[in-house]
Structure formats: structure tokens, C-alpha cells
Coordinates of C-alpha atoms and ligand atoms in Angstrom, one line a residue:
M1 CA 159.7 85.1 103.4
S2 CA 159.0 86.4 100.0
R3 CA 155.3 87.2 99.2
N4 CA 154.0 85.1 96.5
Y5 CA 150.5 83.7 95.8
E6 CA 151.1 80.5 97.9
S7 CA 152.4 82.6 100.9
L8 CA 149.4 84.9 100.6
H9 CA 147.0 81.9 100.9
D10 CA 148.9 80.1 103.8
P11 CA 147.3 80.8 106.8
N12 CA 150.7 80.1 108.8
A13 CA 152.8 82.3 106.4
E14 CA 154.7 85.3 108.0
Y15 CA 154.7 88.4 105.9
T16 CA 154.4 92.2 106.6
M17 CA 150.9 92.9 105.6
R18 CA 148.9 94.2 108.6
E19 CA 147.7 91.0 110.4
L20 CA 144.4 90.7 112.3
S21 CA 144.3 87.0 113.2
A22 CA 143.6 85.9 116.7
E23 CA 147.2 84.4 116.9
T24 CA 148.6 87.7 116.2
M25 CA 146.4 89.8 118.3
G26 CA 146.3 87.4 121.2
T27 CA 142.6 87.2 121.5
T28 CA 142.3 83.3 121.4
G29 CA 141.0 81.8 124.6
T30 CA 140.1 85.1 126.3
R31 CA 136.4 84.1 126.5
G32 CA 134.8 81.9 129.2
G33 CA 132.1 79.5 129.3
D34 CA 129.6 79.2 126.1
R35 CA 131.4 81.9 124.4
D36 CA 134.8 80.0 124.0
V37 CA 133.9 78.8 120.5
E38 CA 136.0 77.9 117.4
I39 CA 134.9 77.9 113.8
T40 CA 135.5 74.5 112.4
D41 CA 134.3 74.6 108.8
V42 CA 132.8 76.8 106.2
Q43 CA 130.6 75.4 103.3
T44 CA 128.5 76.8 100.5
T45 CA 125.5 75.6 98.3
M46 CA 124.2 77.3 95.4
V47 CA 120.4 77.3 94.9
D48 CA 118.7 78.0 91.7
G49 CA 116.3 80.6 92.6
N50 CA 115.4 83.5 90.1
F51 CA 119.2 84.3 90.9
P52 CA 121.7 81.6 91.8
W53 CA 121.8 82.4 95.7
T54 CA 124.9 81.4 97.4
L55 CA 124.0 80.0 100.8
V56 CA 127.0 79.9 103.3
R57 CA 127.2 78.0 106.5
V58 CA 129.7 78.5 109.2
Y59 CA 130.3 75.5 111.5
T60 CA 131.7 75.5 115.0
D61 CA 133.1 73.0 117.7
A62 CA 130.0 73.8 119.9
G63 CA 127.7 72.3 117.3
V64 CA 126.1 75.7 116.6
V65 CA 125.9 76.7 112.9
G66 CA 125.4 80.0 111.3
T67 CA 123.7 80.4 108.0
G68 CA 124.4 83.4 105.6
E69 CA 124.1 84.3 101.9
A70 CA 126.4 86.0 99.4
Y71 CA 124.9 88.0 96.4
W72 CA 125.1 85.9 93.3
G73 CA 128.1 86.1 91.0
A74 CA 130.7 83.8 89.3
G75 CA 133.5 82.6 91.5
V76 CA 131.7 83.6 94.8
P77 CA 131.8 79.9 96.3
E78 CA 135.5 79.4 95.2
L79 CA 136.4 82.7 96.9
I80 CA 134.7 81.6 100.1
E81 CA 136.4 78.1 99.8
R82 CA 139.6 80.1 99.5
M83 CA 139.0 82.1 102.6
K84 CA 138.1 79.2 104.9
P85 CA 141.6 78.8 106.3
F86 CA 141.5 82.3 107.5
V87 CA 138.5 81.7 109.9
V88 CA 138.8 78.2 110.8
G89 CA 140.1 78.2 114.5
E90 CA 138.8 81.7 115.0
N91 CA 136.2 82.6 117.6
P92 CA 133.0 83.6 115.5
L93 CA 132.2 86.3 118.0
D94 CA 134.9 88.6 116.6
I95 CA 132.7 89.7 113.7
D96 CA 134.4 93.0 113.1
R97 CA 138.0 91.6 113.4
L98 CA 137.2 88.6 111.2
Y99 CA 135.8 90.8 108.6
E100 CA 138.9 93.0 108.6
H101 CA 141.1 89.9 108.6
L102 CA 139.4 88.7 105.4
I103 CA 139.5 92.1 103.7
Q104 CA 143.3 92.1 104.4
K105 CA 143.8 88.5 103.5
M106 CA 142.0 88.8 100.1
S107 CA 143.5 92.3 99.2
G108 CA 145.4 90.7 96.4
E109 CA 142.1 89.2 94.8
G110 CA 140.6 92.7 95.2
S111 CA 138.7 93.4 98.4
V112 CA 138.0 96.9 97.8
E113 CA 135.0 96.1 95.6
G114 CA 133.7 93.3 93.5
V115 CA 133.0 89.6 94.1
T116 CA 135.6 89.2 96.9
V117 CA 133.6 91.7 99.0
T118 CA 130.6 89.7 97.9
A119 CA 132.1 86.5 99.2
I120 CA 133.1 88.1 102.4
S121 CA 129.7 89.5 102.7
G122 CA 128.1 85.8 102.8
I123 CA 130.5 84.8 105.7
E124 CA 129.8 88.0 107.6
V125 CA 125.9 87.5 107.5
A126 CA 126.5 83.8 108.7
L127 CA 128.7 85.1 111.5
H128 CA 125.8 87.3 112.7
D129 CA 123.4 84.3 112.7
L130 CA 126.1 82.3 114.6
A131 CA 126.8 85.0 117.2
G132 CA 123.2 85.5 117.8
K133 CA 122.6 81.8 118.3
I134 CA 125.6 81.5 120.7
L135 CA 124.6 84.7 122.8
D136 CA 120.9 83.6 122.4
V137 CA 119.9 87.1 121.1
P138 CA 118.3 88.2 117.7
A139 CA 120.8 89.5 115.2
Y140 CA 119.3 92.9 115.4
Q141 CA 120.5 93.0 119.0
L142 CA 123.9 92.7 117.9
L143 CA 123.6 96.0 115.9
G144 CA 122.1 98.0 118.7
G145 CA 118.4 97.2 119.1
K146 CA 115.2 98.1 117.3
Y147 CA 113.5 101.1 116.0
R148 CA 110.5 99.1 114.6
D149 CA 108.9 95.7 114.9
K150 CA 108.2 95.3 111.2
M151 CA 110.2 96.1 108.2
R152 CA 108.5 97.5 105.1
V153 CA 109.1 95.5 101.9
Y154 CA 108.6 97.0 98.4
C155 CA 107.8 94.5 95.4
D156 CA 109.8 94.7 92.3
C157 CA 107.0 94.2 89.7
H158 CA 107.0 92.8 86.2
T159 CA 104.5 92.4 83.4
E160 CA 104.8 90.6 79.9
S161 CA 103.7 94.0 78.5
E162 CA 106.4 96.1 80.3
A163 CA 106.1 98.9 77.8
D164 CA 102.3 99.1 78.0
P165 CA 101.5 101.9 80.6
E166 CA 98.1 100.5 81.2
A167 CA 99.4 96.9 81.7
C168 CA 102.0 98.2 84.2
A169 CA 99.1 100.1 86.1
D170 CA 97.0 96.9 86.0
E171 CA 99.9 94.9 87.5
A172 CA 100.5 97.6 90.1
E173 CA 96.7 97.5 91.3
R174 CA 96.9 93.6 91.4
V175 CA 99.9 93.5 93.6
V176 CA 98.5 96.0 95.9
D177 CA 95.1 94.6 96.1
E178 CA 95.8 90.9 95.9
L179 CA 99.3 90.6 97.4
G180 CA 99.0 93.2 100.0
Y181 CA 102.1 95.5 99.1
D182 CA 102.0 99.2 99.7
A183 CA 105.3 99.9 98.0
L184 CA 106.2 99.0 94.4
K185 CA 109.0 99.3 91.8
F186 CA 108.7 99.0 88.0
D187 CA 111.5 99.2 85.3
L188 CA 111.4 102.4 83.3
D189 CA 114.4 101.3 80.8
V190 CA 111.7 99.7 78.6
P191 CA 111.4 100.0 74.8
S192 CA 109.0 102.8 73.8
G193 CA 109.1 102.3 70.0
F194 CA 110.8 105.7 69.5
E195 CA 114.4 104.5 70.0
K196 CA 117.0 105.2 67.2
D197 CA 120.2 104.2 68.9
R198 CA 120.2 103.1 72.5
A199 CA 124.0 103.0 72.6
N200 CA 124.3 106.9 72.6
R201 CA 122.2 107.1 75.8
H202 CA 120.3 110.0 74.6
L203 CA 116.6 110.1 75.1
R204 CA 114.4 111.3 72.3
P205 CA 111.3 113.2 73.1
G206 CA 108.9 110.4 72.2
E207 CA 110.9 108.2 74.8
I208 CA 110.6 110.7 77.6
R209 CA 106.8 111.0 76.8
H210 CA 106.5 107.3 77.0
K211 CA 108.2 106.8 80.3
A212 CA 106.4 109.9 81.8
E213 CA 103.1 108.0 80.7
I214 CA 104.1 104.7 82.6
V215 CA 104.9 106.8 85.6
E216 CA 101.6 108.6 85.3
K217 CA 99.4 105.6 84.7
V218 CA 100.9 103.5 87.5
T219 CA 101.2 106.3 90.1
E220 CA 97.6 107.5 89.5
R221 CA 96.2 103.9 89.5
V222 CA 97.7 103.1 93.0
K223 CA 97.5 106.7 94.4
D224 CA 97.2 106.8 98.1
K225 CA 97.4 103.0 98.3
A226 CA 101.1 102.5 97.4
D227 CA 104.5 104.3 97.0
V228 CA 106.0 103.5 93.4
S229 CA 109.6 103.7 92.5
F230 CA 111.1 103.5 89.0
D231 CA 114.4 101.8 87.9
C232 CA 116.5 102.9 85.0
H233 CA 119.5 100.5 85.4
W234 CA 122.2 103.0 84.5
T235 CA 121.1 103.6 81.0
F236 CA 120.8 107.3 80.1
S237 CA 123.1 110.3 79.5
G238 CA 123.1 113.0 82.3
G239 CA 121.2 115.4 80.1
S240 CA 118.6 112.8 79.3
A241 CA 118.3 111.8 83.0
K242 CA 117.8 115.4 84.0
R243 CA 114.9 115.7 81.3
L244 CA 113.3 112.6 82.4
A245 CA 113.5 113.4 86.1
D246 CA 112.0 116.8 85.2
A247 CA 109.3 115.3 83.2
I248 CA 108.0 113.1 86.1
E249 CA 108.3 115.7 88.9
E250 CA 104.6 116.3 88.6
Y251 CA 103.7 112.6 89.7
D252 CA 103.9 111.0 93.0
V253 CA 107.1 109.2 92.4
W254 CA 108.7 107.5 95.4
W255 CA 112.1 107.5 93.6
L256 CA 113.8 107.3 90.3
E257 CA 116.6 104.7 90.4
D258 CA 120.0 104.6 88.6
P259 CA 119.1 107.0 85.8
V260 CA 122.8 107.3 84.7
P261 CA 125.9 105.0 84.6
P262 CA 127.7 104.4 87.8
E263 CA 131.2 105.4 87.3
N264 CA 131.0 109.1 87.0
L265 CA 130.0 110.4 90.4
E266 CA 130.1 114.2 89.1
V267 CA 127.5 113.4 86.6
Q268 CA 125.4 111.6 89.3
E269 CA 125.5 114.6 91.6
E270 CA 124.7 117.0 88.8
V271 CA 121.5 114.8 88.0
T272 CA 120.4 114.4 91.6
K273 CA 120.7 118.1 92.3
S274 CA 118.8 119.2 89.2
T275 CA 115.5 117.8 90.2
T276 CA 112.9 117.4 93.0
T277 CA 112.4 113.8 91.8
P278 CA 114.1 111.7 94.5
I279 CA 117.1 109.9 93.1
T280 CA 118.3 106.5 94.5
V281 CA 121.7 104.9 93.7
G282 CA 123.9 102.4 95.4
E283 CA 123.4 98.7 94.4
N284 CA 126.5 98.3 92.4
R285 CA 128.8 100.0 94.8
Y286 CA 130.8 98.3 97.6
R287 CA 131.5 99.0 101.2
V288 CA 131.1 102.2 103.1
T289 CA 134.3 103.7 101.5
E290 CA 132.5 103.8 98.0
L291 CA 129.0 104.6 99.4
R292 CA 130.4 107.4 101.5
R293 CA 131.4 109.5 98.5
L294 CA 128.0 109.3 97.0
I295 CA 126.5 110.4 100.4
E296 CA 128.9 113.1 101.2
N297 CA 128.5 114.7 97.7
Q298 CA 124.8 114.7 98.2
A299 CA 124.5 112.7 94.9
V300 CA 121.8 110.6 96.2
D301 CA 118.5 111.4 97.9
I302 CA 118.0 107.9 99.0
V303 CA 120.8 105.3 99.2
A304 CA 120.4 101.7 98.1
P305 CA 123.1 99.3 99.3
D306 CA 122.8 95.5 98.6
L307 CA 123.7 93.9 102.0
P308 CA 125.0 90.6 100.8
K309 CA 127.1 92.2 98.2
V310 CA 128.1 95.5 99.8
G311 CA 130.1 93.9 102.8
G312 CA 127.4 92.4 104.9
M313 CA 125.4 93.5 108.0
R314 CA 127.8 95.7 109.8
E315 CA 129.0 97.2 106.6
T316 CA 125.4 98.1 105.8
R317 CA 125.0 99.5 109.1
K318 CA 128.1 101.6 108.7
I319 CA 126.7 103.0 105.3
A320 CA 123.4 103.9 107.1
D321 CA 125.2 105.6 109.9
V322 CA 127.0 108.0 107.2
A323 CA 123.7 108.3 105.3
N324 CA 122.0 109.5 108.7
Q325 CA 124.5 112.1 109.1
Y326 CA 123.3 113.5 105.9
Y327 CA 119.5 112.8 106.7
V328 CA 119.5 110.3 103.8
P329 CA 117.3 107.3 104.0
V330 CA 118.2 103.7 103.2
A331 CA 116.1 101.6 100.7
M332 CA 118.0 98.3 100.7
H333 CA 118.4 96.6 97.1
N334 CA 117.7 93.0 97.4
V335 CA 117.5 90.1 95.0
A336 CA 118.3 87.4 97.6
S337 CA 116.7 84.3 99.1
P338 CA 114.9 84.7 102.6
V339 CA 118.3 84.4 104.2
A340 CA 119.8 87.6 103.1
T341 CA 116.4 89.2 103.0
M342 CA 115.9 88.6 106.7
A343 CA 119.6 89.9 107.3
A344 CA 118.5 93.1 105.6
A345 CA 115.4 93.2 107.9
H346 CA 117.5 92.8 111.0
V347 CA 119.8 95.8 109.8
G348 CA 116.7 97.9 108.8
T349 CA 115.1 97.6 112.1
S350 CA 118.3 98.7 113.7
I351 CA 118.8 101.9 111.9
P352 CA 116.6 105.0 112.2
N353 CA 116.8 106.0 108.5
S354 CA 115.5 102.7 107.1
L355 CA 112.9 103.2 104.3
A356 CA 112.2 99.7 102.8
I357 CA 113.7 96.5 101.7
E358 CA 113.2 95.1 97.9
Y359 CA 111.6 91.7 97.2
H360 CA 112.4 90.7 93.9
S361 CA 110.9 87.2 93.6
Y362 CA 107.1 87.6 93.7
E363 CA 106.9 85.4 90.4
L364 CA 108.9 82.5 92.1
G365 CA 106.4 80.4 94.0
W366 CA 108.7 78.6 96.4
W367 CA 110.9 81.6 97.6
E368 CA 109.5 81.3 101.1
D369 CA 109.7 77.5 101.2
L370 CA 113.4 77.7 101.5
V371 CA 112.9 78.3 105.2
E372 CA 110.5 76.9 107.6
E373 CA 109.3 80.3 109.0
D374 CA 107.0 83.0 107.5
V375 CA 109.0 85.8 106.0
I376 CA 107.0 88.4 104.3
E377 CA 103.3 88.9 105.3
D378 CA 101.1 91.7 103.8
G379 CA 104.2 93.5 102.4
Y380 CA 106.1 93.5 105.8
I381 CA 108.7 91.5 107.4
E382 CA 108.1 91.0 111.2
V383 CA 111.6 90.8 112.7
P384 CA 112.1 87.5 114.5
E385 CA 112.7 87.3 118.2
E386 CA 114.5 83.9 117.8
P387 CA 118.4 83.8 118.0
G388 CA 120.4 84.9 115.1
L389 CA 118.5 85.7 111.8
G390 CA 115.8 83.6 113.2
L391 CA 115.4 81.3 110.2
T392 CA 115.7 77.5 109.6
L393 CA 116.6 76.3 106.3
D394 CA 114.2 73.7 104.7
M395 CA 117.0 71.3 103.5
D396 CA 114.4 69.5 101.3
T397 CA 113.6 72.6 99.3
V398 CA 117.4 73.4 99.2
E399 CA 118.2 70.1 97.9
E400 CA 115.3 70.1 95.4
H401 CA 116.5 73.4 94.0
M402 CA 120.3 73.0 94.2
V403 CA 122.4 74.1 91.1
D404 CA 123.5 71.0 89.2
G405 CA 126.8 69.5 90.6
E406 CA 126.3 71.3 94.1
T407 CA 126.3 69.2 97.2
L408 CA 124.1 69.7 100.3
F409 CA 125.3 71.2 103.5
D410 CA 126.7 68.8 106.1
E411 CA 124.5 68.3 109.3
A412 CA 125.5 70.6 112.2
Ligands
MG1 MG1 118.0 98.6 90.6

């Protein structure tokens, strides 16, 4: 049959694209006992956190439900709804095959990068929760086991006076002493008062001095108590980034994040190799195919994939494996609810080169109420021994904070 939009989205359509469905590969019904399970439904609910978290649930005929989360973004729930026919009827234990099946089926939408990969990530995380529950093992066990019992978490910090070096230092001290974190991040793309034209990406000397002062005040204040990183959000030219990285080499900087725009890898590599300040990049790249280039070119000192955006738990694991061949640590970018944060903890504990996971919601009082379990304690996540991700959604909190127009998940 000719290939058109309808045929691409018909699960029964025959066409020449490489097929990875159970029907084609003959894998349906090859499992015995409790592992002979079929996916019956996929649902999403968006929760209005400090980002619109997209929670995903995969239902089965065994009554077991897997919960996942996709990174926020326009169209993600619609894409997940579109993908539902491609996984319903499949065995959820075939995580890799279903992931590749979705990548293939959604290639027209653009599954090399972007929101389609994000949407697939949400399903992939839910499949790990589901597989862990079916097999009665924690998700980290599906990834090869543990390197550590607790995952270190770094706290993304903000102040109302983000350009005041002393205010940043005060907040750093408060987060360390009162909230118990030993790892922090502050924004460094803040106004200094010296800007003339921010569109040209060039940093004037006064801007460099101001940023170096923030770095100096914060790192000196929490010296020997916490590691501190600084985020630039892809703002500066290569030359300016090199001058900034050079100016802060004398301070105890954990890392400098995204100093230059993300498109040009050669500029990124040049900046990273110019300085002893550790450079971190990765949160807006997708899949191991893109992150691999950053790592192989040694354009990063630390790589920062965002798990519910980059392709999910196994894709993050693959990125970590490539990074480990270059002795590059992994610091997972994360702005998610407890669901994808815990998914990151399971991956983080399963890889040797794990540095830390971001926590981006310390100003949101109810973040942890979304689940029944404790998640972050004293700046660390103790990786659960319960099956799957080891979390139980608190449906009252989900319902209370649902985005307008959303409907609550069905019961299992
Ligand atoms: Mg960042």
C-alpha cells in the first residue's frame, strides 16, 4: 500500500519501514506464567508543578500499572496518545524492542530529537516501573545493579536578588545549613548592570568581573561544605565563554554549564579545551546518537542528559556507557516531579560514572507530596528496594494540582 499519514499511524498497515512489532518478530506468547502480560492502555495526566509535568501510565491485562514521566513540552500528551496503538497488545517486558518500535513508527514526526523523543521517554520510564513490578525487582536491577545505595542530589538555587553576589552567597549558606544539601547550582546569566547589547553574546569586562564576583562569594561562603556549579543557559560567544571560564579558574567551581549556544559543536569543543574550569553540557540534546558526538570530541568534561527528555532510562544508561569510555562523569539535568527524579536515581546508581542528579523544585512546597514515599533526604535519594521505581502516586495531590482540563488516571 502507499505510505501516507493514515497508513503510518495504522498499527495494522503494511509498509516497508523496518518493523519491530511483536507480530512481525514473532515474540508474542513466548513467555510463561506471570510474564505473559499485555499492555491494554496508555494514559497521561499533566500536573501543574513548577513545570507542567507529564505523568504517564501504562496499563496491563495483569492489573499491574507502570508510572512514568515525560519532560514538559507542548504536544507531548498528544504524541503519547498517538503512540498508544503501537504498544497496546505488546508485552511490556520487551523494553528495548518497544522503544525502537516507537522510534521507527514515529520517525515521520521526528524521532531523532525533539518532543517525540520526549514523549517516548515517558512511556519508556513507565515500562521500567512496570517491568520491575512484574518481575518483583527494583528498576535499577533491570539496568545491571547498584554502584551505590544513595544518589547525591544537587539543589538548583534562586534568590530574588539573583545579581547580588552577597545574596547568592547567603542563599547558598541557607540551602547548605538549613536544607542539608552539599551540592548546589546558581545561574550566572544574570544582569550585571554593564550590559550594552546582549544579543551579540559578547561579555564586556564589567560583566566578567561581576560574574566572577558571584562565583567567588558563593564558593568562598560554602567552601569545604558544598560543591557549586554555575549555569549560563547557552548565552555567550565562544571568545567570551573562554574569558569567563578563565576568570573563574582560581575558584572552587564544580562546573560551568552551557556557556555557549548548543548548535555548533566545534565552538563547544574549543571552549571546553581552553580551560581547566570543568564544562558541563547536554540537557538540550537527544539520544545517545547526539550526546555521543559531544563525548567523543571531548567537548564536555561532564555530560548532563535529561532522562525524561533524552530517551528515557536505557538511553541515559547508553549515554553513560559512552561517557565512561572517555572517563566523563554524568550529572543528570532534572526539572521533573518525583517520578522521573526517582527514575534518574535508579539509573544513577546503576552506572559507575554518576556524579549527581539535579533538584529544581526546592521552592515548591508540595513536590514530594506527589508520591507517598520520601524521596530526597539531606540532599540524597536512597534508592528504593520496592519493585519498579518504588513510588506510589498520591492521587489526591495529583488531582489537586492537575492542569485545567486534564482528567485523572483510571484505577489500575
Ligand atoms: Mg542548565
